[in-house]
Coordinates of C-alpha atoms and ligand atoms in Angstrom, one line a residue:
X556 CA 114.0 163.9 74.8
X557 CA 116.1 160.5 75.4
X558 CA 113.2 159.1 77.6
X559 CA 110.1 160.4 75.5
X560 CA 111.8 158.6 72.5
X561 CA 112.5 155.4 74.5
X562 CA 108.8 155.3 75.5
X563 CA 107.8 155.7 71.9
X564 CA 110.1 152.6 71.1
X565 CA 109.1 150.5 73.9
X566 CA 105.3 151.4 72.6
X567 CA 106.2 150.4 69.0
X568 CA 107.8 147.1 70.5
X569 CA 104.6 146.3 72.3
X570 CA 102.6 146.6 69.6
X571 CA 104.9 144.8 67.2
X572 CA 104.5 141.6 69.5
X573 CA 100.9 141.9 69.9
X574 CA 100.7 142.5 65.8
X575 CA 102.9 139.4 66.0
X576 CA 100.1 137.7 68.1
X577 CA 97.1 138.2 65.9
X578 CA 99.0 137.1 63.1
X579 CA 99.9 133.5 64.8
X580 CA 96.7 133.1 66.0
X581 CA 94.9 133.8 62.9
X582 CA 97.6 131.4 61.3
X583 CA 96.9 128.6 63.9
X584 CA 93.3 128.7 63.4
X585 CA 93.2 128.2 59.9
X586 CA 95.2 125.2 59.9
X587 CA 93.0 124.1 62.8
X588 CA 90.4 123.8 60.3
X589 CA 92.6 122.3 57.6
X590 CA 93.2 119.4 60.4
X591 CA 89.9 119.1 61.4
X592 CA 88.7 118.4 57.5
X593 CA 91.7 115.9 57.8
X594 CA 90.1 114.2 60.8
X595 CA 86.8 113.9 59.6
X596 CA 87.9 112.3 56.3
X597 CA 90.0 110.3 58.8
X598 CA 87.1 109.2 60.4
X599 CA 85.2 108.1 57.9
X600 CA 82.9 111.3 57.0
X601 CA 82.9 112.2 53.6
X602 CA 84.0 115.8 52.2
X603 CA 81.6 118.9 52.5
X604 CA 77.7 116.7 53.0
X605 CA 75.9 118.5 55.4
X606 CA 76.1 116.3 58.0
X607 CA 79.6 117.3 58.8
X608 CA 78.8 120.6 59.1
X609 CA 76.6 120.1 61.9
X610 CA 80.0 118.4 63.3
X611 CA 81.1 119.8 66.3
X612 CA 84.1 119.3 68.1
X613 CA 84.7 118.1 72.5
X614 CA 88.0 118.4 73.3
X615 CA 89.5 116.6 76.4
X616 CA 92.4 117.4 78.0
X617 CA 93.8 114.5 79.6
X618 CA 97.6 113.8 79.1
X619 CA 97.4 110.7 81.1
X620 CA 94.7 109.1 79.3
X621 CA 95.7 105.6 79.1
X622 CA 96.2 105.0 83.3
X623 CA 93.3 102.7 84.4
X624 CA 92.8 105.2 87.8
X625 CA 89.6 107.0 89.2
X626 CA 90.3 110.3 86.7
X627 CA 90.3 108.1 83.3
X628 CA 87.0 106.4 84.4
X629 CA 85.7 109.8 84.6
X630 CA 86.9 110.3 81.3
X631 CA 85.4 107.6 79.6
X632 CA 82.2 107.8 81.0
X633 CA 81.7 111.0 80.1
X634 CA 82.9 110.5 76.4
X635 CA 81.0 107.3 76.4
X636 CA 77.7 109.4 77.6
X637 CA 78.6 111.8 74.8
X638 CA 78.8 109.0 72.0
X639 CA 75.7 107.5 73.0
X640 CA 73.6 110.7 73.1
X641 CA 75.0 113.8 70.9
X642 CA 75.9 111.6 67.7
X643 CA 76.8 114.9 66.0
X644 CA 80.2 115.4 68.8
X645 CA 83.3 114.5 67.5
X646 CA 85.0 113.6 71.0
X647 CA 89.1 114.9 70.9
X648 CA 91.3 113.6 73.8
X649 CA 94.4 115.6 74.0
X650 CA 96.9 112.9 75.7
X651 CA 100.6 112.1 76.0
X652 CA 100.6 108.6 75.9
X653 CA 102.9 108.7 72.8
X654 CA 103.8 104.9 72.6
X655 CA 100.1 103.8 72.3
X656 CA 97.4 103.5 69.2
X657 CA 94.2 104.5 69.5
X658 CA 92.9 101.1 69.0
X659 CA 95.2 100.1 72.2
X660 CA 93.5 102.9 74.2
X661 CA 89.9 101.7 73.1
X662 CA 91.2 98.2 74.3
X663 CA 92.2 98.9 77.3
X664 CA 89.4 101.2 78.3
X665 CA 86.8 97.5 77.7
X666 CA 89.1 95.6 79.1
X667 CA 89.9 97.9 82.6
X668 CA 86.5 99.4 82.8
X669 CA 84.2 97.7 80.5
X670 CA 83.5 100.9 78.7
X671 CA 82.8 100.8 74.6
X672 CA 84.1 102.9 73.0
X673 CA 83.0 103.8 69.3
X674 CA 85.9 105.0 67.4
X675 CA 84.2 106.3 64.9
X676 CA 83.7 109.7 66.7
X677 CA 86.7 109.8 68.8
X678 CA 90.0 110.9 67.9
X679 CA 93.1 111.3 69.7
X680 CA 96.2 114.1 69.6
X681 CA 98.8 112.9 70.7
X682 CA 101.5 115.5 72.7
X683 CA 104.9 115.2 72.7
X684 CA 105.9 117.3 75.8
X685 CA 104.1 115.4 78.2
X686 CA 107.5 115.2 80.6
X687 CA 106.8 118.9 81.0
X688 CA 104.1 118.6 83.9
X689 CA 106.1 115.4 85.4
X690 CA 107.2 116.0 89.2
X691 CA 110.8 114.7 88.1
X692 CA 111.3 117.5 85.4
X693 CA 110.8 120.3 88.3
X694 CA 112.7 119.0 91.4
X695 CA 112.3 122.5 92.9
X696 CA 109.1 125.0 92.6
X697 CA 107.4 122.1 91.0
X698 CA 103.9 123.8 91.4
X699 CA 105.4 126.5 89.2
X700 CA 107.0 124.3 87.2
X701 CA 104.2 121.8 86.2
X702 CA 101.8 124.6 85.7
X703 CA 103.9 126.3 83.3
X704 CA 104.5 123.1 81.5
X705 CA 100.8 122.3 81.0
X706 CA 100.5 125.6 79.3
X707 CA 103.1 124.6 76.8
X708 CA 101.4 121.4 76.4
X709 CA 97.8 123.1 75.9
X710 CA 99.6 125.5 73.4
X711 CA 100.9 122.1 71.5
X712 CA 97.4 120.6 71.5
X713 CA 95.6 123.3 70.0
X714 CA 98.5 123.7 67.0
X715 CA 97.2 120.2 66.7
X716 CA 93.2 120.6 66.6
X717 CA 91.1 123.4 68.3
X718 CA 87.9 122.3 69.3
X719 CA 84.5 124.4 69.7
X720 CA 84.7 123.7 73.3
X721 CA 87.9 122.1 75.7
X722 CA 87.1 120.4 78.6
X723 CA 89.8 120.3 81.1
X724 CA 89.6 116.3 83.0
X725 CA 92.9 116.4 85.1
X726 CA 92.8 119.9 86.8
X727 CA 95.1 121.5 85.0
X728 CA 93.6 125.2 85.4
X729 CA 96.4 126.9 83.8
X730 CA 95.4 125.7 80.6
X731 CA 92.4 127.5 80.5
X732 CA 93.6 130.9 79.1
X733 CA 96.0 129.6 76.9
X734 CA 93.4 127.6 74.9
X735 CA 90.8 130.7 74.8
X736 CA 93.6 133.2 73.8
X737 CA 94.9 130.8 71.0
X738 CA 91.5 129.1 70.3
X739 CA 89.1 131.8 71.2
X740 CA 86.9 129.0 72.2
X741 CA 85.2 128.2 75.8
X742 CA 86.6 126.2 77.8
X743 CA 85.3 124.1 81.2
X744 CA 86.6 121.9 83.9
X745 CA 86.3 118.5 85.5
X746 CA 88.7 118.5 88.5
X747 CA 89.4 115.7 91.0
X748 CA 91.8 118.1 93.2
X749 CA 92.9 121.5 93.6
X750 CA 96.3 122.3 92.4
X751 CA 96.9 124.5 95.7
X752 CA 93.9 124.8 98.7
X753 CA 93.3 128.5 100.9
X754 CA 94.4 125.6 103.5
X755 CA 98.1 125.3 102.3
X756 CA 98.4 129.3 102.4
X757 CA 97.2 129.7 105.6
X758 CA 100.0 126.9 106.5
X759 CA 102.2 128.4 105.3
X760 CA 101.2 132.4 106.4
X761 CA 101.2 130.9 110.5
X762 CA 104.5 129.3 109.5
X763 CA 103.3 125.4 110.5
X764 CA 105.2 122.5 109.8
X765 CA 103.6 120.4 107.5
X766 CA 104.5 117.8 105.0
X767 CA 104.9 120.6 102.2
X768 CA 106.9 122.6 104.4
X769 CA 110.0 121.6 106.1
X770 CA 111.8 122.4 109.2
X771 CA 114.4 124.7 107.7
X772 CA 112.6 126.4 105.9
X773 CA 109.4 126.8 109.0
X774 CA 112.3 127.9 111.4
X775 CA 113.7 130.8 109.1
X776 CA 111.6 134.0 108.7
X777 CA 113.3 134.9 105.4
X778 CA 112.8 131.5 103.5
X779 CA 109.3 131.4 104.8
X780 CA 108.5 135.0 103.5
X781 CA 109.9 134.1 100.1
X782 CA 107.6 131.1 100.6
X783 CA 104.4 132.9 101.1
X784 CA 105.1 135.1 98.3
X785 CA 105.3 132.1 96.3
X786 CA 102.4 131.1 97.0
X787 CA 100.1 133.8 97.1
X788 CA 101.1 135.0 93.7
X789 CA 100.6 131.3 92.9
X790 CA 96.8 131.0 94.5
X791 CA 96.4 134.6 93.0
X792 CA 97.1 133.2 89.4
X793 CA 95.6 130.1 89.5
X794 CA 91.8 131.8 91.0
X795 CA 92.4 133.9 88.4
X796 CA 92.8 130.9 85.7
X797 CA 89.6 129.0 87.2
X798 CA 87.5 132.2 86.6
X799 CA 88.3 132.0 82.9
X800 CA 86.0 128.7 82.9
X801 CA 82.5 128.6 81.9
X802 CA 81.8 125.5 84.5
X803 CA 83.5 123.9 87.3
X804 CA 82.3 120.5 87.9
X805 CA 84.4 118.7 90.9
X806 CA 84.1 114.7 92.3
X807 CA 83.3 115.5 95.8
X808 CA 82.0 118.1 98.4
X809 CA 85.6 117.9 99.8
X810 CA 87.0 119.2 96.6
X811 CA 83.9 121.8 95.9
X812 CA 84.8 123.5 99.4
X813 CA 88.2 123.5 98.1
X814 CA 87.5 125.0 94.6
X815 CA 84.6 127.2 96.2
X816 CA 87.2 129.0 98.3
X817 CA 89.9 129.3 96.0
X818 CA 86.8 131.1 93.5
X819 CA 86.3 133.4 96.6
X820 CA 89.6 133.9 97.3
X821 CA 90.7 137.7 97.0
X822 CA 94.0 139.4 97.5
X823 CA 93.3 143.4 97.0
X824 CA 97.3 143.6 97.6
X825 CA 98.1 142.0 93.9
X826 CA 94.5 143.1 92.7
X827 CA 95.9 146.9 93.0
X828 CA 99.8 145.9 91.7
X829 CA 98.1 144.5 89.0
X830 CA 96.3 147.6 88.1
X831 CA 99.1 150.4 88.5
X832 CA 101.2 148.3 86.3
X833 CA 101.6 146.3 82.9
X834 CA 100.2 143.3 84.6
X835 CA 96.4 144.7 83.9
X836 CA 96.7 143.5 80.4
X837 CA 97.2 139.7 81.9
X838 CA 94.3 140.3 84.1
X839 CA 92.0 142.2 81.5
X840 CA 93.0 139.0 79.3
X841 CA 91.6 136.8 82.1
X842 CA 88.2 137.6 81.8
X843 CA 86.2 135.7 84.7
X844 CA 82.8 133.9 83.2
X845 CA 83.2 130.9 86.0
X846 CA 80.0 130.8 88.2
X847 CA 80.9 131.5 91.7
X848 CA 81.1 127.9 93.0
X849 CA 81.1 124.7 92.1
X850 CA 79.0 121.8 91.2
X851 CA 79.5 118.2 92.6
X852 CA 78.9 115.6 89.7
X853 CA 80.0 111.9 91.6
X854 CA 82.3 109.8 88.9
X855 CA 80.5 106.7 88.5
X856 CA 81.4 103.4 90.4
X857 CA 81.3 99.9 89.2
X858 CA 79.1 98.2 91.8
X859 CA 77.4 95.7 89.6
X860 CA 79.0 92.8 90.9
X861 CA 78.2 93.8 94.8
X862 CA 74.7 94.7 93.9
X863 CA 74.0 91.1 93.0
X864 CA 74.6 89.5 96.6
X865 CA 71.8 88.6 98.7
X866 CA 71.2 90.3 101.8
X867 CA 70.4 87.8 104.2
X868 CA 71.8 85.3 106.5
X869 CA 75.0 87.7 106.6
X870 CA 77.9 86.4 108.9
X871 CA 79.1 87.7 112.1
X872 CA 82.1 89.1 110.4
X873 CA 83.3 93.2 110.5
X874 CA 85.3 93.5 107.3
X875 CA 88.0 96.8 106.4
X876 CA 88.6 96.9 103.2
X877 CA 91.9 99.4 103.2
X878 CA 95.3 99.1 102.1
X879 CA 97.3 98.9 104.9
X880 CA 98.9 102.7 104.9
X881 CA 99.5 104.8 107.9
X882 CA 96.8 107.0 107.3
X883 CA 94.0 104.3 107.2
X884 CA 94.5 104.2 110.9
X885 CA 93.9 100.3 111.4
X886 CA 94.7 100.7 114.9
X887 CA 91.7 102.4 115.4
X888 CA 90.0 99.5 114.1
X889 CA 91.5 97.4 116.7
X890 CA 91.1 99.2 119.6
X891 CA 87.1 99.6 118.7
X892 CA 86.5 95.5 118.2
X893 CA 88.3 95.2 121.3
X894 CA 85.9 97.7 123.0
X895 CA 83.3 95.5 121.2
X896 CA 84.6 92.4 123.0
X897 CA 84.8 94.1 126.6
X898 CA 81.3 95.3 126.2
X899 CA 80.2 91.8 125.4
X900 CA 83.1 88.6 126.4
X901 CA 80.7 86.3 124.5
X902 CA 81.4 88.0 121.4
X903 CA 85.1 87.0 121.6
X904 CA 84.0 83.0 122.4
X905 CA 83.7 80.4 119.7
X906 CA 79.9 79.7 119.1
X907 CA 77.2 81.8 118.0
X908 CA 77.7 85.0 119.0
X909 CA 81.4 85.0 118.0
X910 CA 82.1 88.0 116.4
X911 CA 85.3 88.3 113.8
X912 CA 87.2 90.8 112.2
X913 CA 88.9 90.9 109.0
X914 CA 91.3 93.4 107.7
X915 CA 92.2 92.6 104.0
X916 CA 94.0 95.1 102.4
X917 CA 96.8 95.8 99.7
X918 CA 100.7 95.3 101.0
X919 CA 102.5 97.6 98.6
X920 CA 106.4 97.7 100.4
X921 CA 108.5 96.9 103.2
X922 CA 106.7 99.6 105.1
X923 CA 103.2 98.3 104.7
X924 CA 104.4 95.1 105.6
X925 CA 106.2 96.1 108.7
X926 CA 102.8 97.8 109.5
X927 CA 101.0 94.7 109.2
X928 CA 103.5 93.3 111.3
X929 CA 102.7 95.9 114.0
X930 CA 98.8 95.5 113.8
X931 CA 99.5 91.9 114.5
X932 CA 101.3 92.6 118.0
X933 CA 98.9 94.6 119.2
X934 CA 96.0 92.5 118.3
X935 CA 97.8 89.7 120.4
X936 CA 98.6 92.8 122.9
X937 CA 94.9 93.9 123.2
X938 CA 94.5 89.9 123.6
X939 CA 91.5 89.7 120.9
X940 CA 94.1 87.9 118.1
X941 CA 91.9 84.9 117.9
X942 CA 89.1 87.0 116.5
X943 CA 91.5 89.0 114.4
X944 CA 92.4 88.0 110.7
X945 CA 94.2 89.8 108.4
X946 CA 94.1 89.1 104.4
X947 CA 96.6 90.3 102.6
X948 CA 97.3 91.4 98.8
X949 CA 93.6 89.2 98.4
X950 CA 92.4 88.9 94.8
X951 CA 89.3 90.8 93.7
X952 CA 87.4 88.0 93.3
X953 CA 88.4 86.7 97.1
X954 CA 87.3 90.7 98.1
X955 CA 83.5 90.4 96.7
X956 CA 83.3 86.9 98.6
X957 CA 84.5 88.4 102.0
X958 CA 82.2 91.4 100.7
X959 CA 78.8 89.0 100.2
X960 CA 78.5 87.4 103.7
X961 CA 80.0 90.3 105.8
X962 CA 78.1 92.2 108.0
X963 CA 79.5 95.6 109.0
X964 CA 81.7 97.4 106.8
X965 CA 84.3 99.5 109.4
X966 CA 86.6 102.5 108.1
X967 CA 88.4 104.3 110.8
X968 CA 89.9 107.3 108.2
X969 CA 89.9 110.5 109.7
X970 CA 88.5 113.3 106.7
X971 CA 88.9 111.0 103.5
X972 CA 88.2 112.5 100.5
X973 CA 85.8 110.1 99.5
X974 CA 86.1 106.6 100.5
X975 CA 84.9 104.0 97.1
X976 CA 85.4 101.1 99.6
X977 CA 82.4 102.6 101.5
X978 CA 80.4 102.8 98.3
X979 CA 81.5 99.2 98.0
X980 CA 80.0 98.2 101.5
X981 CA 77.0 99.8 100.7
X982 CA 76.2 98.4 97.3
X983 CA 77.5 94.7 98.9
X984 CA 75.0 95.1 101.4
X985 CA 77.2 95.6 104.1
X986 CA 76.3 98.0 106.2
X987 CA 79.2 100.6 106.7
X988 CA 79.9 101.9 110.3
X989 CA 82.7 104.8 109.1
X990 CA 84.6 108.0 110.9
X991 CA 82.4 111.1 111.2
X992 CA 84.1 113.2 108.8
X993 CA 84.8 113.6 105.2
X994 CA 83.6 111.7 102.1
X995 CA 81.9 109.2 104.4
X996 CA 80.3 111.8 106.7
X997 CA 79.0 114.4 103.8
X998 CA 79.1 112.1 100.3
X999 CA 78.0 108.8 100.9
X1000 CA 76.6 107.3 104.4
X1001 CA 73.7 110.3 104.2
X1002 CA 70.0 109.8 105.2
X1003 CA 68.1 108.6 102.0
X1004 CA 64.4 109.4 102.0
X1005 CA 65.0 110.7 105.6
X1006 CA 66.5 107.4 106.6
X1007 CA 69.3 106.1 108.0
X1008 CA 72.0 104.3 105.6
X1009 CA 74.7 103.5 108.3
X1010 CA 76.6 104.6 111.2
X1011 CA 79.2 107.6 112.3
X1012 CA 81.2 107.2 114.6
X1013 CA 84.5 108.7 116.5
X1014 CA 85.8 107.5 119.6
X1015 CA 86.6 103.2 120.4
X1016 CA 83.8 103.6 122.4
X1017 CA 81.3 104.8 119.5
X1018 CA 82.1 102.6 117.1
X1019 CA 81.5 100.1 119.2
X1020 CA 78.4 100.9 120.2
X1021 CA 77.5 101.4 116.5
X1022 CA 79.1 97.6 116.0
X1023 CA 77.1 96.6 119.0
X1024 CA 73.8 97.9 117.5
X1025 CA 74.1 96.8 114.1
X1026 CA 74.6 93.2 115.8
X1027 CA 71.6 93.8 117.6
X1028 CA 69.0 95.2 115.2
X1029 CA 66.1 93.2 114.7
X1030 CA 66.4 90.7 111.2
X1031 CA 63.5 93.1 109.4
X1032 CA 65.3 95.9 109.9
X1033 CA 68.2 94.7 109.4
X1034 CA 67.7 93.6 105.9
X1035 CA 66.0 97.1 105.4
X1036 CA 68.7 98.7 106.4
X1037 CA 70.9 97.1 104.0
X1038 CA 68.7 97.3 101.3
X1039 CA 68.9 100.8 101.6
X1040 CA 72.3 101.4 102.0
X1041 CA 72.7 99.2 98.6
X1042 CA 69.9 101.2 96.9
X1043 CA 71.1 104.7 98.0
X1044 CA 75.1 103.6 96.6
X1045 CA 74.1 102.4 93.6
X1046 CA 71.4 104.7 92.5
X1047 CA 73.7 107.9 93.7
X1048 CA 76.7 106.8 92.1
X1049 CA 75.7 105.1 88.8
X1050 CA 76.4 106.0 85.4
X1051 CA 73.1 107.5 84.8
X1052 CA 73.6 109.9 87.9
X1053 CA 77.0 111.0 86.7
X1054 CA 75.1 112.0 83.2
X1055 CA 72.3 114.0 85.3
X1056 CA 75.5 116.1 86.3
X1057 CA 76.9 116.7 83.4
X1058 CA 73.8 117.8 82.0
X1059 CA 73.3 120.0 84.6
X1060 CA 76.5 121.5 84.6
X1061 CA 75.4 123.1 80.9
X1062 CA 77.9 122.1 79.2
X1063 CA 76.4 121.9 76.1
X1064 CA 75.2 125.5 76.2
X1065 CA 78.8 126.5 75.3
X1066 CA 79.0 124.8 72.6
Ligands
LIG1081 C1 88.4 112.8 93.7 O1 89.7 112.8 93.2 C2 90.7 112.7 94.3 C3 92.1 112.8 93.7 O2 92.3 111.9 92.6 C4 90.5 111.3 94.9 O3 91.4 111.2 96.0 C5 89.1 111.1 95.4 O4 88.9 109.8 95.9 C6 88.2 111.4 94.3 N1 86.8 111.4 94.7 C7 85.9 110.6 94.2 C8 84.5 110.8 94.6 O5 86.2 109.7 93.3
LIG1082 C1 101.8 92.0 98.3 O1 102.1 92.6 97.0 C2 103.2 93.3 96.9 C3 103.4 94.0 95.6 O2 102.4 93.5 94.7 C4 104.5 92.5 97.3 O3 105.6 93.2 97.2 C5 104.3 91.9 98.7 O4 105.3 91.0 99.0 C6 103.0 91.1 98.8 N1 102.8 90.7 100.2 C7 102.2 89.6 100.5 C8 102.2 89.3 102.0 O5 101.8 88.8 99.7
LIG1083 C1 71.5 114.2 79.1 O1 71.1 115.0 78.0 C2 71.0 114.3 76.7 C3 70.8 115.3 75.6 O2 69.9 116.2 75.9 C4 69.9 113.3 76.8 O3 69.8 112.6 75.6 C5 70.2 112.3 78.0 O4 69.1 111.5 78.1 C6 70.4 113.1 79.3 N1 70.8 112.1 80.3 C7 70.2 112.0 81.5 C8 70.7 110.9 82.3 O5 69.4 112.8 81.8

């Protein structure tokens, strides 16, 4: 009697809180569309005329909007696509950058990116909570911890303004069923990096040390266990959350094989806990739409400036552009110019066929500084220091001059993600001799119309014999070769390209 009567209660609770449910939501959208009347008025459209009833709404979640980094050019090149072609899209960037105006945003965005802005279809909501998804407000599980606060901070943004469609810019996945329980709206995704990889699991399953995970807790099978857990039921939620979107776009094939896997990841342990227990309603409420991989869409770089060089005449200089951190691997670039200058003494002679490299990079702290300190010993240790010179904290304007008379562009980074100083090379004319791996390997030294546009290499000795034959290629060629490269980077990763890949991603069929 007792337990058929505290089964009825529990049922009557459950129902009470989803009865409570309905009743919000239906409470939030309506003053959604209260505020979006107040925005339009705001922005300068008069009451009920027609035109703003073909108005619809883009939101953008992007809580760090006013940065100046790689994500918020993203950002503002798509909303400044948007602007230029779909005049009837209000543009709504959900951000946390509480102490600044909208007019201080649009500022900044000319002034850092040269993007304009129009404000008179861009509006801004501006969230309160943004310490929630800050490392320093989760010392401990801060995966968890960040991913639970962007939900509260998606929940606050749509009690400010739901949009007809929300695009997520900054990869925060667990957003995405928040906004379509509240908003009922689809929602998509621009991400720049996984918020956990198949990779980190598997570190963690064969118990490695890695930077993530620590001695103590690698040594002790119990920690470890509790680890695991962690994060399978993490990588089980978050797959889950980026089936709920309608399109995946990512910045790189290093990221789509990242995203692509965590899409195909399956775990029929949780799958069948899920489905003997009260957990089913979470995943029934995660209804997966996401196509089964992703699509690459390249943000756009600024190479205007490089593309104007000429392309003759070059000097006999091998330029890095890098800053000097440990996993740049100068050395590497040391020990290949000195295989250079064994394979050919004259190289290392004043005169014509003196060869120089230059390393000119960003010093950010002691540590980078004591590591410039320690490629300067053992260029005078590997005896080549006279052809050796290293440029340090060098202005932008002092970069593009190294970058217009340079002739070989060397980056010794093993699996970089991307690699923009490559693009740079490339769209300076310079033509790039790079690691065979990552970003540089798959993205952006590729054939173009079945022809070369630089060199792969691996070992001292390869990338000195791709030095030695870039030094050696006949001058027609050469400047073919480098016309090419230029053409390839600046026609692949221009603003027009990006737009191609947002169109194609269909986003506008949501809306
Ligand atoms: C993609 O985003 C990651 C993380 O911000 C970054 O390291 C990488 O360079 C980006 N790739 C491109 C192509 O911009
Ligand atoms: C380079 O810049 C950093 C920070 O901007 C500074 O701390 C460092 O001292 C500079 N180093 C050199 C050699 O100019
Ligand atoms: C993208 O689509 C819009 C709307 O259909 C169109 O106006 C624009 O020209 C397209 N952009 C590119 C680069 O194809």
């Amino acid at each position: 009697m007792r337990s058929i009567s505290f089964l009825f209660l529990t049922a009557l609770l459950e129902f009470a809180c989803l009865a409570g449910l309905v009743i919000y939501v239906r409470h939030l959208r309506s003053r959604s569309l209260a505020a979006r009347k107040h925005v339009l008025l705001q922005l300068g459209y008069s009451g009920s005329g027609s035109a703003s009833k073909n108005l619809r709404f883009v939101g953008f979640f992007h809580p760090y909007c006013n940065t100046g980094g790689g994500g918020e050019r993203v950002l503002w090149t798509a909303i400044a696509a948007i602007q230029r072609t779909d005049p009837s899209i209000i543009s709504v960037v959900y951000t946390g950058d509480v102490d600044a105006t909208k007019d201080q945003i649009i500022h900044k965005v000319k002034a850092r990116f040269d993007i304009a802005l129009s404000p008179s279809s861009l509006h801004f909501v501006f969230l309160r909570h943004r310490t929630l998804v800050e490392d320093a407000a989760w010392p401990r599980f801060t995966l968890l911890g960040q991913s639970l606060g962007s939900m509260v901070l998606a929940w606050e943004a749509m009690c400010g303004l739901i949009p007809d469609l929300y695009i997520d810019t900054m990869g925060y996945a667990f957003t995405f069923h928040v906004v379509s329980w509240l908003g009922g709206i689809p929602v998509g995704t621009y991400t720049h990096y996984p918020t956990i990889s198949t990779d980190m699991l598997a570190r963690v399953r064969s118990r490695k040390r890695w930077h993530t995970n620590s001695d103590v807790i690698s040594s002790s099978a119990v920690l470890s266990r509790g680890k695991l857990l962690y994060y399978r039921l993490f990588m089980y939620y978050y797959a889950l959350s980026l089936r709920g979107a309608s399109f995946i776009m990512v910045n790189s094939s290093w990221t789509k094989s990242h995203i692509d896997s965590v899409l195909q990841h399956s775990d029929p342990l949780l799958d069948t806990l899920h489905a003997l227990t009260p957990l089913l309603a979470l995943r029934l409420l995660a209804p997966s739409r996401a196509p089964r991989s992703a699509k690459v869409v390249y943000p756009a770089c600024d190479t205007r400036e490089m593309a104007k060089f000429g392309l003759g005449g070059r000097e006999r200089v091998v330029l890095s552009i890098a800053q000097f951190r440990p996993e740049k691997d100068h050395a590497a670039q040391l020990y290949a110019f000195r295989e250079l200058l064994k394979m050919h003494p004259s190289y290392g002679m004043k005169g014509d066929e003196e060869v120089r490299l230059v390393l000119l990079g960003g010093s950010r702290n002691d540590e980078d500084a004591a590591r410039v300190e320690a490629l300067r010993r053992l260029a005078k240790e590997l005896d080549i220091q006279y052809n050796v010179e290293f440029v340090v904290n060098a202005s932008y304007p002092s970069m593009l001059s190294w970058l217009s008379t340079a002739s070989i562009g060397l980056s010794t980074m093993v699996d970089e993600h991307f690699g923009i100083n490559v693009v740079e090379f490339m769209a300076a004319g310079v033509i790039p001799v790079t690691h065979a791996s990552g970003g540089p390997l798959n993205d952006i030294v590729v054939p173009f119309n079945g022809e070369p546009t630089g060199y792969h290499a691996t070992s001292p000795e390869t990338f000195a014999a791709a030095m030695e034959s870039v030094l050696t290629l006949p001058a027609a060629e050469e400047v073919k070769l480098r016309e090419r490269a230029r053409r390839w980077a600046v026609e692949k990763f221009s603003e027009e390209e990006f737009e191609k890949g947002w169109n194609g991603s269909g986003w506008r069929d949501w809306l």
